[in-house]
PDB file of C-alpha atoms in Angstrom:
ATOM      1  CA  MET A  24      44.094 -18.802  -3.839  1.00 52.00           C
ATOM      2  CA  VAL A  25      45.092 -22.329  -2.855  1.00 61.00           C
ATOM      3  CA  GLN A  26      45.369 -24.543  -5.935  1.00 77.00           C
ATOM      4  CA  LYS A  27      43.148 -27.609  -5.807  1.00 89.00           C
ATOM      5  CA  ILE A  28      44.826 -30.978  -6.102  1.00 94.00           C
ATOM      6  CA  ASN A  29      43.513 -33.601  -8.511  1.00 95.00           C
ATOM      7  CA  TYR A  30      43.432 -36.519  -6.096  1.00 97.00           C
ATOM      8  CA  GLN A  31      42.390 -38.974  -8.784  1.00 96.00           C
ATOM      9  CA  LEU A  32      45.741 -38.399 -10.478  1.00 96.00           C
ATOM     10  CA  VAL A  33      47.472 -38.885  -7.133  1.00 97.00           C
ATOM     11  CA  LEU A  34      45.585 -42.159  -6.689  1.00 98.00           C
ATOM     12  CA  ASN A  35      46.449 -43.294 -10.218  1.00 97.00           C
ATOM     13  CA  LYS A  36      50.164 -42.895  -9.470  1.00 97.00           C
ATOM     14  CA  GLU A  37      49.887 -44.816  -6.199  1.00 98.00           C
ATOM     15  CA  LEU A  38      47.946 -47.670  -7.802  1.00 98.00           C
ATOM     16  CA  LYS A  39      50.515 -47.869 -10.594  1.00 98.00           C
ATOM     17  CA  LYS A  40      53.275 -48.159  -7.999  1.00 97.00           C
ATOM     18  CA  ILE A  41      51.356 -50.904  -6.167  1.00 98.00           C
ATOM     19  CA  THR A  42      50.754 -52.830  -9.403  1.00 97.00           C
ATOM     20  CA  GLU A  43      54.423 -52.659 -10.317  1.00 97.00           C
ATOM     21  CA  SER A  44      55.418 -53.924  -6.869  1.00 97.00           C
ATOM     22  CA  GLY A  45      53.542 -57.190  -7.452  1.00 96.00           C
ATOM     23  CA  LYS A  46      52.220 -57.059  -3.887  1.00 96.00           C
ATOM     24  CA  THR A  47      48.660 -56.823  -2.553  1.00 98.00           C
ATOM     25  CA  PRO A  48      48.636 -54.396   0.382  1.00 98.00           C
ATOM     26  CA  LEU A  49      45.982 -54.269   3.104  1.00 98.00           C
ATOM     27  CA  LEU A  50      43.652 -51.266   2.965  1.00 98.00           C
ATOM     28  CA  PHE A  51      41.558 -50.181   5.946  1.00 98.00           C
ATOM     29  CA  LEU A  52      38.553 -48.542   4.267  1.00 98.00           C
ATOM     30  CA  HIS A  53      36.136 -46.420   6.268  1.00 98.00           C
ATOM     31  CA  SER A  54      32.596 -46.674   4.919  1.00 96.00           C
ATOM     32  CA  CYS A  55      29.558 -44.477   5.473  1.00 91.00           C
ATOM     33  CA  CYS A  56      27.031 -46.692   3.655  1.00 92.00           C
ATOM     34  CA  ALA A  57      26.574 -49.401   1.024  1.00 94.00           C
ATOM     35  CA  PRO A  58      25.875 -47.169  -2.017  1.00 94.00           C
ATOM     36  CA  CYS A  59      29.030 -45.122  -1.434  1.00 94.00           C
ATOM     37  CA  SER A  60      31.047 -48.290  -0.876  1.00 97.00           C
ATOM     38  CA  SER A  61      29.815 -50.129  -3.964  1.00 97.00           C
ATOM     39  CA  TYR A  62      31.998 -48.535  -6.630  1.00 97.00           C
ATOM     40  CA  VAL A  63      34.918 -48.034  -4.254  1.00 98.00           C
ATOM     41  CA  LEU A  64      34.991 -51.749  -3.412  1.00 98.00           C
ATOM     42  CA  GLU A  65      34.596 -52.738  -7.057  1.00 97.00           C
ATOM     43  CA  TYR A  66      37.492 -50.446  -7.959  1.00 98.00           C
ATOM     44  CA  LEU A  67      39.957 -50.930  -5.113  1.00 98.00           C
ATOM     45  CA  SER A  68      39.517 -54.663  -4.584  1.00 97.00           C
ATOM     46  CA  ASN A  69      41.558 -55.086  -7.770  1.00 97.00           C
ATOM     47  CA  TYR A  70      44.586 -53.709  -5.926  1.00 98.00           C
ATOM     48  CA  PHE A  71      44.072 -54.361  -2.213  1.00 98.00           C
ATOM     49  CA  ASN A  72      42.888 -56.781   0.376  1.00 98.00           C
ATOM     50  CA  ILE A  73      40.315 -54.650   2.174  1.00 98.00           C
ATOM     51  CA  ILE A  74      38.976 -54.339   5.694  1.00 98.00           C
ATOM     52  CA  LEU A  75      35.739 -52.405   5.330  1.00 98.00           C
ATOM     53  CA  TYR A  76      35.123 -50.407   8.502  1.00 98.00           C
ATOM     54  CA  TYR A  77      31.722 -49.020   9.500  1.00 97.00           C
ATOM     55  CA  TYR A  78      32.032 -46.216  12.054  1.00 96.00           C
ATOM     56  CA  ASN A  79      29.390 -43.483  11.877  1.00 94.00           C
ATOM     57  CA  PRO A  80      28.172 -42.243  15.286  1.00 92.00           C
ATOM     58  CA  ASN A  81      26.431 -39.368  13.509  1.00 91.00           C
ATOM     59  CA  ILE A  82      23.717 -41.683  12.164  1.00 90.00           C
ATOM     60  CA  SER A  83      20.380 -41.449  13.923  1.00 87.00           C
ATOM     61  CA  PRO A  84      18.173 -43.177  14.979  1.00 89.00           C
ATOM     62  CA  GLU A  85      19.733 -46.521  15.896  1.00 92.00           C
ATOM     63  CA  SER A  86      17.373 -48.355  13.535  1.00 92.00           C
ATOM     64  CA  GLU A  87      18.808 -46.314  10.630  1.00 91.00           C
ATOM     65  CA  TYR A  88      22.339 -47.124  11.772  1.00 92.00           C
ATOM     66  CA  LYS A  89      21.604 -50.840  11.880  1.00 93.00           C
ATOM     67  CA  PHE A  90      19.810 -50.869   8.532  1.00 92.00           C
ATOM     68  CA  ARG A  91      22.716 -49.158   6.769  1.00 92.00           C
ATOM     69  CA  LEU A  92      25.059 -51.625   8.454  1.00 95.00           C
ATOM     70  CA  GLU A  93      22.984 -54.593   7.250  1.00 95.00           C
ATOM     71  CA  GLU A  94      22.968 -53.249   3.695  1.00 95.00           C
ATOM     72  CA  LEU A  95      26.732 -52.870   3.804  1.00 95.00           C
ATOM     73  CA  GLU A  96      27.209 -56.428   5.051  1.00 95.00           C
ATOM     74  CA  ARG A  97      24.917 -57.697   2.299  1.00 96.00           C
ATOM     75  CA  LEU A  98      26.858 -55.797  -0.348  1.00 96.00           C
ATOM     76  CA  VAL A  99      30.144 -57.330   0.790  1.00 95.00           C
ATOM     77  CA  LYS A 100      28.627 -60.802   0.434  1.00 95.00           C
ATOM     78  CA  GLU A 101      27.082 -60.198  -2.994  1.00 96.00           C
ATOM     79  CA  LEU A 102      29.596 -57.966  -4.792  1.00 95.00           C
ATOM     80  CA  PRO A 103      32.222 -59.873  -6.840  1.00 93.00           C
ATOM     81  CA  HIS A 104      35.779 -58.932  -5.905  1.00 93.00           C
ATOM     82  CA  LYS A 105      39.255 -60.020  -6.958  1.00 93.00           C
ATOM     83  CA  ASN A 106      40.929 -59.807  -3.536  1.00 97.00           C
ATOM     84  CA  LYS A 107      39.702 -60.436  -0.020  1.00 97.00           C
ATOM     85  CA  ILE A 108      37.174 -58.122   1.627  1.00 97.00           C
ATOM     86  CA  SER A 109      36.509 -58.510   5.335  1.00 96.00           C
ATOM     87  CA  PHE A 110      34.280 -56.460   7.573  1.00 94.00           C
ATOM     88  CA  ALA A 111      34.596 -54.561  10.850  1.00 95.00           C
ATOM     89  CA  SER A 112      32.119 -52.299  12.606  1.00 93.00           C
ATOM     90  CA  ALA A 113      31.913 -50.180  15.730  1.00 90.00           C
ATOM     91  CA  GLU A 114      29.197 -50.336  18.349  1.00 89.00           C
ATOM     92  CA  TYR A 115      26.451 -47.756  17.990  1.00 90.00           C
ATOM     93  CA  ASN A 116      27.110 -44.737  20.214  1.00 89.00           C
ATOM     94  CA  GLU A 117      25.434 -41.530  19.125  1.00 87.00           C
ATOM     95  CA  ASN A 118      26.769 -39.761  22.233  1.00 87.00           C
ATOM     96  CA  ASP A 119      30.199 -39.690  20.584  1.00 88.00           C
ATOM     97  CA  PHE A 120      28.729 -37.494  17.883  1.00 86.00           C
ATOM     98  CA  TYR A 121      26.713 -35.198  20.148  1.00 86.00           C
ATOM     99  CA  LYS A 122      29.752 -34.518  22.330  1.00 91.00           C
ATOM    100  CA  LEU A 123      31.821 -33.651  19.281  1.00 88.00           C
ATOM    101  CA  VAL A 124      29.383 -31.162  17.803  1.00 87.00           C
ATOM    102  CA  LYS A 125      28.112 -29.552  21.001  1.00 90.00           C
ATOM    103  CA  GLY A 126      27.620 -25.850  20.318  1.00 84.00           C
ATOM    104  CA  HIS A 127      27.316 -26.450  16.562  1.00 87.00           C
ATOM    105  CA  GLU A 128      23.748 -27.735  16.496  1.00 78.00           C
ATOM    106  CA  LYS A 129      22.547 -24.748  14.442  1.00 83.00           C
ATOM    107  CA  ASP A 130      25.397 -24.747  11.939  1.00 79.00           C
ATOM    108  CA  PRO A 131      24.302 -24.988   8.287  1.00 82.00           C
ATOM    109  CA  GLU A 132      24.783 -28.186   6.325  1.00 82.00           C
ATOM    110  CA  ARG A 133      28.396 -28.553   5.101  1.00 81.00           C
ATOM    111  CA  GLY A 134      29.452 -26.068   7.788  1.00 83.00           C
ATOM    112  CA  GLU A 135      31.725 -26.498  10.772  1.00 90.00           C
ATOM    113  CA  ARG A 136      29.584 -29.212  12.379  1.00 90.00           C
ATOM    114  CA  CYS A 137      29.987 -31.410   9.316  1.00 90.00           C
ATOM    115  CA  ARG A 138      33.705 -30.742   9.126  1.00 94.00           C
ATOM    116  CA  ILE A 139      34.136 -31.797  12.760  1.00 94.00           C
ATOM    117  CA  CYS A 140      32.173 -34.998  12.094  1.00 93.00           C
ATOM    118  CA  LEU A 141      34.058 -35.899   8.924  1.00 96.00           C
ATOM    119  CA  SER A 142      37.439 -35.197  10.454  1.00 96.00           C
ATOM    120  CA  HIS A 143      36.619 -37.327  13.497  1.00 96.00           C
ATOM    121  CA  ARG A 144      35.545 -40.348  11.458  1.00 96.00           C
ATOM    122  CA  ILE A 145      38.678 -40.219   9.328  1.00 98.00           C
ATOM    123  CA  GLU A 146      40.923 -39.919  12.378  1.00 97.00           C
ATOM    124  CA  ASN A 147      39.118 -42.811  14.040  1.00 97.00           C
ATOM    125  CA  ALA A 148      39.753 -44.908  10.923  1.00 98.00           C
ATOM    126  CA  ALA A 149      43.457 -44.065  11.041  1.00 98.00           C
ATOM    127  CA  GLU A 150      43.688 -45.088  14.686  1.00 97.00           C
ATOM    128  CA  LYS A 151      41.923 -48.398  14.027  1.00 98.00           C
ATOM    129  CA  ALA A 152      43.938 -49.068  10.872  1.00 98.00           C
ATOM    130  CA  VAL A 153      47.106 -49.116  12.960  1.00 98.00           C
ATOM    131  CA  LEU A 154      45.573 -51.746  15.252  1.00 97.00           C
ATOM    132  CA  TYR A 155      44.783 -53.914  12.226  1.00 97.00           C
ATOM    133  CA  ASN A 156      48.345 -53.523  10.856  1.00 98.00           C
ATOM    134  CA  ALA A 157      46.986 -52.099   7.610  1.00 98.00           C
ATOM    135  CA  ASP A 158      49.297 -50.714   4.931  1.00 98.00           C
ATOM    136  CA  TYR A 159      46.951 -47.849   4.030  1.00 98.00           C
ATOM    137  CA  PHE A 160      43.713 -46.292   5.194  1.00 98.00           C
ATOM    138  CA  THR A 161      41.123 -44.157   3.437  1.00 98.00           C
ATOM    139  CA  THR A 162      37.389 -43.399   3.312  1.00 98.00           C
ATOM    140  CA  THR A 163      34.557 -43.809   0.817  1.00 97.00           C
ATOM    141  CA  LEU A 164      33.239 -40.322   1.641  1.00 96.00           C
ATOM    142  CA  SER A 165      34.811 -38.565  -1.349  1.00 96.00           C
ATOM    143  CA  ILE A 166      32.483 -40.360  -3.751  1.00 95.00           C
ATOM    144  CA  SER A 167      29.666 -38.012  -2.756  1.00 92.00           C
ATOM    145  CA  PRO A 168      29.278 -34.801  -4.812  1.00 90.00           C
ATOM    146  CA  MET A 169      28.166 -33.195  -1.533  1.00 86.00           C
ATOM    147  CA  LYS A 170      31.529 -33.779   0.146  1.00 90.00           C
ATOM    148  CA  ASP A 171      34.635 -31.609  -0.281  1.00 93.00           C
ATOM    149  CA  SER A 172      37.374 -33.979  -1.414  1.00 95.00           C
ATOM    150  CA  GLN A 173      40.064 -31.361  -0.755  1.00 96.00           C
ATOM    151  CA  PHE A 174      39.012 -31.171   2.891  1.00 96.00           C
ATOM    152  CA  LEU A 175      38.664 -34.957   3.253  1.00 97.00           C
ATOM    153  CA  ASN A 176      42.128 -35.588   1.865  1.00 98.00           C
ATOM    154  CA  GLU A 177      43.638 -32.924   4.083  1.00 97.00           C
ATOM    155  CA  CYS A 178      42.034 -34.671   7.081  1.00 98.00           C
ATOM    156  CA  GLY A 179      43.503 -37.923   5.834  1.00 98.00           C
ATOM    157  CA  LYS A 180      46.935 -36.365   5.544  1.00 98.00           C
ATOM    158  CA  GLN A 181      46.787 -34.973   9.082  1.00 98.00           C
ATOM    159  CA  SER A 182      45.637 -38.299  10.545  1.00 98.00           C
ATOM    160  CA  SER A 183      48.299 -40.120   8.539  1.00 98.00           C
ATOM    161  CA  GLU A 184      50.995 -37.964  10.081  1.00 98.00           C
ATOM    162  CA  LYS A 185      49.518 -38.328  13.567  1.00 98.00           C
ATOM    163  CA  TYR A 186      49.235 -42.134  13.530  1.00 98.00           C
ATOM    164  CA  GLY A 187      52.096 -42.993  11.185  1.00 98.00           C
ATOM    165  CA  ILE A 188      50.088 -44.861   8.554  1.00 98.00           C
ATOM    166  CA  PRO A 189      49.844 -43.934   4.839  1.00 98.00           C
ATOM    167  CA  TYR A 190      46.593 -42.378   3.655  1.00 98.00           C
ATOM    168  CA  LEU A 191      45.316 -43.397   0.234  1.00 98.00           C
ATOM    169  CA  PHE A 192      44.535 -40.047  -1.356  1.00 98.00           C
ATOM    170  CA  SER A 193      41.482 -40.214  -3.580  1.00 97.00           C
ATOM    171  CA  ASP A 194      38.468 -38.544  -5.124  1.00 97.00           C
ATOM    172  CA  PHE A 195      36.178 -41.449  -5.889  1.00 97.00           C
ATOM    173  CA  LYS A 196      33.527 -39.389  -7.658  1.00 96.00           C
ATOM    174  CA  LYS A 197      36.026 -38.985 -10.524  1.00 94.00           C
ATOM    175  CA  LYS A 198      36.219 -41.387 -13.495  1.00 91.00           C
ATOM    176  CA  GLY A 199      32.437 -41.743 -13.348  1.00 94.00           C
ATOM    177  CA  GLY A 200      32.652 -43.206  -9.839  1.00 96.00           C
ATOM    178  CA  TYR A 201      29.517 -41.535  -8.516  1.00 95.00           C
ATOM    179  CA  ILE A 202      27.491 -42.562 -11.570  1.00 96.00           C
ATOM    180  CA  ARG A 203      28.774 -46.115 -11.255  1.00 97.00           C
ATOM    181  CA  SER A 204      27.722 -46.183  -7.592  1.00 96.00           C
ATOM    182  CA  ILE A 205      24.172 -45.327  -8.664  1.00 95.00           C
ATOM    183  CA  GLU A 206      24.241 -48.116 -11.258  1.00 96.00           C
ATOM    184  CA  LEU A 207      25.437 -50.607  -8.653  1.00 96.00           C
ATOM    185  CA  SER A 208      22.788 -49.404  -6.208  1.00 95.00           C
ATOM    186  CA  HIS A 209      20.155 -50.315  -8.772  1.00 95.00           C
ATOM    187  CA  GLN A 210      21.845 -53.612  -9.588  1.00 96.00           C
ATOM    188  CA  TYR A 211      21.994 -54.716  -5.954  1.00 96.00           C
ATOM    189  CA  ASN A 212      18.794 -52.952  -4.881  1.00 93.00           C
ATOM    190  CA  LEU A 213      20.637 -50.953  -2.242  1.00 93.00           C
ATOM    191  CA  TYR A 214      18.954 -48.581   0.148  1.00 82.00           C
ATOM    192  CA  ARG A 215      19.958 -45.036  -0.818  1.00 77.00           C
ATOM    193  CA  GLN A 216      19.238 -42.673   2.051  1.00 74.00           C
ATOM    194  CA  ASN A 217      18.581 -39.026   1.259  1.00 72.00           C
ATOM    195  CA  TYR A 218      20.263 -37.507   4.298  1.00 66.00           C
ATOM    196  CA  CYS A 219      23.780 -37.807   5.661  1.00 73.00           C
ATOM    197  CA  GLY A 220      22.673 -39.529   8.839  1.00 70.00           C
ATOM    198  CA  CYS A 221      22.454 -37.080  11.724  1.00 77.00           C
ATOM    199  CA  VAL A 222      19.296 -35.522  13.140  1.00 74.00           C
ATOM    200  CA  PHE A 223      20.406 -32.118  11.917  1.00 79.00           C
ATOM    201  CA  SER A 224      20.769 -33.174   8.278  1.00 72.00           C
ATOM    202  CA  LYS A 225      17.467 -35.044   8.441  1.00 68.00           C
ATOM    203  CA  ARG A 226      15.618 -31.836   9.289  1.00 69.00           C
ATOM    204  CA  ASN A 227      16.515 -30.473   5.862  1.00 63.00           C
ATOM    205  CA  THR A 228      15.266 -33.425   3.847  1.00 58.00           C
ATOM    206  CA  ILE A 229      12.055 -34.767   2.397  1.00 44.00           C
ATOM    207  CA  PRO A 230      10.740 -38.106   3.741  1.00 45.00           C
ATOM    208  CA  PRO A 231      13.358 -40.910   3.510  1.00 42.00           C
ATOM    209  CA  VAL A 232      14.053 -42.632   0.218  1.00 41.00           C
ATOM    210  CA  VAL A 233      13.475 -46.376   0.258  1.00 38.00           C
ATOM    211  CA  LYS A 234      15.284 -49.067  -1.706  1.00 41.00           C
ATOM    212  CA  VAL A 235      15.876 -48.396  -5.371  1.00 37.00           C
ATOM    213  CA  GLU A 236      13.626 -50.518  -7.593  1.00 34.00           C
TER     214      GLU A 236
END
């Protein structure tokens, strides 16, 4: 059996090293939505200047994509942060996703289709991070209890080696991160969707959740 790595401990060591260096590196942070980004931004903006990157071709329909994007932009404006947070987003192109997962339309949730999607978004973030001359890249995805942090970090490691940029290993659900994200969602009245984003995940959900009151 492969021993699981505690990626929060790995992150703690890296943040300690950054603090001791006295420098503020640039982090290219892939984001899936505002609720998942809330705690991560609150936490990491103490150590990094951040470029928050929204790239999620899996999200459907386009109106959902745009609404999540608007919520993320609003969060960046309203959330207090120690260091600079800027924003970048990709154009909506759901065909990217459908090409990737062709032949996997009937896969179960958290199966191979999801792994292909997650891996692609992390690799895309690594590629873009190089263009922005970032010092690190990572993703907010590990804050979700529904995501496998071991798999996400392995994807990050592979993309790091491919593109030559350090990946910030993490498991943001740890240290009460997921609970804090819920608290911040209430505080900022963020829209918390109840499906990952793609048409396949939506089929397995109840009607969409609206903004938290």
